[in-house]
PDB file of C-alpha atoms in Angstrom:
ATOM      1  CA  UNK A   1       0.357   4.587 -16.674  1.00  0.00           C
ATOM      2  CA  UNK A   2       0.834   8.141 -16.229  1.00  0.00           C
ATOM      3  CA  UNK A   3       4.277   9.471 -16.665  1.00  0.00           C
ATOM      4  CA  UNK A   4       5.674  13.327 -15.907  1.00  0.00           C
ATOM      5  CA  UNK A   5       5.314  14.604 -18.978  1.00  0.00           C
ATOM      6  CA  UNK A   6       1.910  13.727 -18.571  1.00  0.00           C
ATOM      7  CA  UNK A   7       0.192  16.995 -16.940  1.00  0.00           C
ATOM      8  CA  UNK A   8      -2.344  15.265 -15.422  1.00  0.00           C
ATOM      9  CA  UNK A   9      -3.641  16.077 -12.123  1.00  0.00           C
ATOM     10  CA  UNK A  10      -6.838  14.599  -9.671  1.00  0.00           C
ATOM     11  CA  UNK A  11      -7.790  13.575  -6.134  1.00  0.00           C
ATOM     12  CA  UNK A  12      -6.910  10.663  -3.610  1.00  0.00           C
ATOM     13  CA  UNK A  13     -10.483  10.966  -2.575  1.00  0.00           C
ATOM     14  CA  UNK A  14     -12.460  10.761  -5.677  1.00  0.00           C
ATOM     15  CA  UNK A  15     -14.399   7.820  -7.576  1.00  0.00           C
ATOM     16  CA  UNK A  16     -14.193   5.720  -4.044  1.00  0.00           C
ATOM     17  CA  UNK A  17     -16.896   2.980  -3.863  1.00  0.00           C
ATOM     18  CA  UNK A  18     -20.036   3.651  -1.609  1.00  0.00           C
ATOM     19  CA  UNK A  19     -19.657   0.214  -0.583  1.00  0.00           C
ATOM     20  CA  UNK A  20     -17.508  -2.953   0.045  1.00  0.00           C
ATOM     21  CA  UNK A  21     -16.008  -4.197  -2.971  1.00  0.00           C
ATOM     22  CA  UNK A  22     -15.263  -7.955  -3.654  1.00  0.00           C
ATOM     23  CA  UNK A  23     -10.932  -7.086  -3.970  1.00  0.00           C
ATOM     24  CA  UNK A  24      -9.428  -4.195  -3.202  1.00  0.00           C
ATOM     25  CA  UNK A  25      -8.977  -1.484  -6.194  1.00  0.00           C
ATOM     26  CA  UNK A  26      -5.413  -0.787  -6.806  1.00  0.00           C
ATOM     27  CA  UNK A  27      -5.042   2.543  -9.338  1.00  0.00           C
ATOM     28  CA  UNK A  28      -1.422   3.516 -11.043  1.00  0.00           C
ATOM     29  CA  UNK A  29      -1.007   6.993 -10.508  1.00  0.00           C
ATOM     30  CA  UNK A  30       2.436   7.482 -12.253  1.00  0.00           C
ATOM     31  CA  UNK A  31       5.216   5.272 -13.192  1.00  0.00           C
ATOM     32  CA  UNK A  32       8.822   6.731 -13.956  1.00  0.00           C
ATOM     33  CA  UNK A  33      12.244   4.797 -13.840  1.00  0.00           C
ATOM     34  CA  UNK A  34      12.347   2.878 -10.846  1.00  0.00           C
ATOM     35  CA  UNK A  35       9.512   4.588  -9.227  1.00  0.00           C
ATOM     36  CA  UNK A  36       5.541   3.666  -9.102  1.00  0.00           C
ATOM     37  CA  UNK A  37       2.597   5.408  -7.566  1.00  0.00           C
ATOM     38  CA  UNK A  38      -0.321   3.936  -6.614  1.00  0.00           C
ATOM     39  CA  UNK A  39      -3.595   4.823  -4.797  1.00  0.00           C
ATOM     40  CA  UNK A  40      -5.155   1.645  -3.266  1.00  0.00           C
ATOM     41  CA  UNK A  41      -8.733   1.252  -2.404  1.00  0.00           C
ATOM     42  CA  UNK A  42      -9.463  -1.648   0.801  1.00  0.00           C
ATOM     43  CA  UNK A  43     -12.590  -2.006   1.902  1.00  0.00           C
ATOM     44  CA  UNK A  44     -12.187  -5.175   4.773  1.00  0.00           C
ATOM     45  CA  UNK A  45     -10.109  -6.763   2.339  1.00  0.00           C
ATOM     46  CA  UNK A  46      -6.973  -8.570   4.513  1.00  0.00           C
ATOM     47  CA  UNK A  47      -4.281 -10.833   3.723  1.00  0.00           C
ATOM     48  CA  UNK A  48      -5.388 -14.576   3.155  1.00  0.00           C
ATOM     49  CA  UNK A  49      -4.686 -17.079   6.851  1.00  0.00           C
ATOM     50  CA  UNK A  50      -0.712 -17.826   6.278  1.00  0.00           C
ATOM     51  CA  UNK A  51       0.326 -14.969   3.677  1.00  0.00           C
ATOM     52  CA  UNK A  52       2.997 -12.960   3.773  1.00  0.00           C
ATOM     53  CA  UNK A  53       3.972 -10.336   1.108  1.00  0.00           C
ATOM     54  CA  UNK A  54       7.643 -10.437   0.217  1.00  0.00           C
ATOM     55  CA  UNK A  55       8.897  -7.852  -2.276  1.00  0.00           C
ATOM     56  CA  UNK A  56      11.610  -7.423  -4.601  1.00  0.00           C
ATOM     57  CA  UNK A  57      10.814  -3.437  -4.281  1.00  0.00           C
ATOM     58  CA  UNK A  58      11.238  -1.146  -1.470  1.00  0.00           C
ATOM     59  CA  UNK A  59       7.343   0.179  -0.759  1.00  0.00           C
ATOM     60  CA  UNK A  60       6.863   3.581   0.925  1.00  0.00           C
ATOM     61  CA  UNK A  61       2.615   3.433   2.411  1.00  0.00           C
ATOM     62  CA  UNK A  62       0.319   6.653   3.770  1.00  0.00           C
ATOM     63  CA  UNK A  63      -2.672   5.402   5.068  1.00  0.00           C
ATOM     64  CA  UNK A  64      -4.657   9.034   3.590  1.00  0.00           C
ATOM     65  CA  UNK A  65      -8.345   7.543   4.933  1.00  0.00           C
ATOM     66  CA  UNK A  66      -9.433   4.489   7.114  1.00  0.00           C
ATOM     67  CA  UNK A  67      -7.802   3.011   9.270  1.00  0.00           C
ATOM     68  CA  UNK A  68      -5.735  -0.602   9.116  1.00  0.00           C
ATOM     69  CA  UNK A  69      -3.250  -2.862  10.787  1.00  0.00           C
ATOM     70  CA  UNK A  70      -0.303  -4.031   8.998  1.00  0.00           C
ATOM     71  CA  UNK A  71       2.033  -6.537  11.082  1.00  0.00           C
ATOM     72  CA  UNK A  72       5.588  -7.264  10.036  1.00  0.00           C
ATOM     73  CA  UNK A  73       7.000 -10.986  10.301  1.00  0.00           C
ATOM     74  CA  UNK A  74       9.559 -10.457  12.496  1.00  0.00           C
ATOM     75  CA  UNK A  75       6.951  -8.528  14.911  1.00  0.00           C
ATOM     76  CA  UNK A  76       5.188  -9.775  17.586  1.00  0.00           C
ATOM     77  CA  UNK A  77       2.244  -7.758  17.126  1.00  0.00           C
ATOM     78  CA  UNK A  78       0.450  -5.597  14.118  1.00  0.00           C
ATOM     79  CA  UNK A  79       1.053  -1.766  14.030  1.00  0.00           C
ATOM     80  CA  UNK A  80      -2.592   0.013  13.732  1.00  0.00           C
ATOM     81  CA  UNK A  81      -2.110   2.988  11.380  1.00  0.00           C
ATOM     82  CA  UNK A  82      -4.744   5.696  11.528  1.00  0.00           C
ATOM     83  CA  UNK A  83      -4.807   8.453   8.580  1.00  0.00           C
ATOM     84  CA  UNK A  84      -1.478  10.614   8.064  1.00  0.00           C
ATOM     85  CA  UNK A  85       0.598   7.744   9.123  1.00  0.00           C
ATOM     86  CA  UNK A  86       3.357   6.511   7.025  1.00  0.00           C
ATOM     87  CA  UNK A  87       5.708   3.616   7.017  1.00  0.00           C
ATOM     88  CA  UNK A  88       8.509   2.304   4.898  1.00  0.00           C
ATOM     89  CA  UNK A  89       8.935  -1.463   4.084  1.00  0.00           C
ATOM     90  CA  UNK A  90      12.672  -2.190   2.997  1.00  0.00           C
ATOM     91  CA  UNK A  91      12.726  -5.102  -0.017  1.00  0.00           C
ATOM     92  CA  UNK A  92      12.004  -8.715   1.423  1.00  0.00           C
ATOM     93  CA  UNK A  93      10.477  -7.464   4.558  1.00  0.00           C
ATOM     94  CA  UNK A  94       7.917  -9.712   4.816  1.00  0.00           C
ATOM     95  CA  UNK A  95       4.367  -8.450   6.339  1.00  0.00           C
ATOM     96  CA  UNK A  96       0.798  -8.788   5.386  1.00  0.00           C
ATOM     97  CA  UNK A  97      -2.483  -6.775   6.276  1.00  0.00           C
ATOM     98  CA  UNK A  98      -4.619  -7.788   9.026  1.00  0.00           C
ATOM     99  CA  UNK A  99      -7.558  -5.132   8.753  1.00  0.00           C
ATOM    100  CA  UNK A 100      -8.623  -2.397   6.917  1.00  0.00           C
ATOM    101  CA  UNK A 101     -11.580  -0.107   7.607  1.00  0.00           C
ATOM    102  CA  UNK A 102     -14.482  -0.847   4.940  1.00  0.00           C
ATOM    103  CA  UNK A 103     -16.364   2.715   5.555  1.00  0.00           C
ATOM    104  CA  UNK A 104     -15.243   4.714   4.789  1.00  0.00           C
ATOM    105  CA  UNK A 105     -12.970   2.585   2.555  1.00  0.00           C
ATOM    106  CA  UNK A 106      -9.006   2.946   3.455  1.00  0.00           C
ATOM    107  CA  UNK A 107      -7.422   4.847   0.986  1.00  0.00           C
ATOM    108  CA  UNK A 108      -3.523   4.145   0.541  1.00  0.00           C
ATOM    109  CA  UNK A 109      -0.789   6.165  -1.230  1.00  0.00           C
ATOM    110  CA  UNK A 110       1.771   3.566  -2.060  1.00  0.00           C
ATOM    111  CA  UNK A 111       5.204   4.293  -3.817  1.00  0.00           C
ATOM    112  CA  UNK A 112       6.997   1.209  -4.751  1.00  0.00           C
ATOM    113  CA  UNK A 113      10.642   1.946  -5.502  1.00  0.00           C
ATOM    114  CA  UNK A 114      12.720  -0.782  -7.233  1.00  0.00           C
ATOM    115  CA  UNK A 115      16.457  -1.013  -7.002  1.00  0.00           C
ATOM    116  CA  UNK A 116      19.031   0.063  -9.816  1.00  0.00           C
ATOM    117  CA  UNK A 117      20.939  -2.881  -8.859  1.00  0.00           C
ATOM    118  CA  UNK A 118      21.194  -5.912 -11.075  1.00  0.00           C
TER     119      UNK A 118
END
């Protein structure tokens, strides 16, 4: 992982796959204290029938290409998120993806914060 004194630079948008991939590609970006940065890769990959995600770690998401639906347990219905749109997902929230745009594959900017307390 990548870390500030690092000077590294690059693009969201490079190195993407020209077509569906078997899992989605998750790729560290930078990782500092309590903080990681990821760019995620989904091409039609969703959440398995019954799954929920439930993290320790607070996770801040910008859908930067594609298109997907996340859907939060404690919501009725998914929210469809369309590029530039960001959302915050407080620790235990529990949610899960229900689509993701396979072409162009959905590019994600995900900052996982974890908490200082013990």
């Amino acid at each position: 992982m990548m870390t500030p004194r690092d000077a590294v630079s690059g693009n969201l948008l490079s190195d993407l796959p020209s077509s569906p991939e078997a899992a989605e590609v998750f790729h560290a970006l930078l990782s500092f204290g309590n903080v990681r940065i990821e760019r995620i890769v989904s091409t039609g990959q969703v959440s398995p029938e019954g799954f929920w995600y439930d993290q320790t770690q607070a996770e801040w998401i910008l859908l930067v290409q594609g298109s997907a639906t996340l859907r939060f347990e404690d919501e009725l219905y998914g929210r469809n998120l369309a590029v530039g749109d960001f959302l915050y997902i407080a620790p235990h929230r529990r949610h899960r993806v229900q689509f993701t745009q396979a072409s162009p594959p959905t590019v994600w900017l995900a900052i996982h914060i974890e908490s200082n307390e013990k």
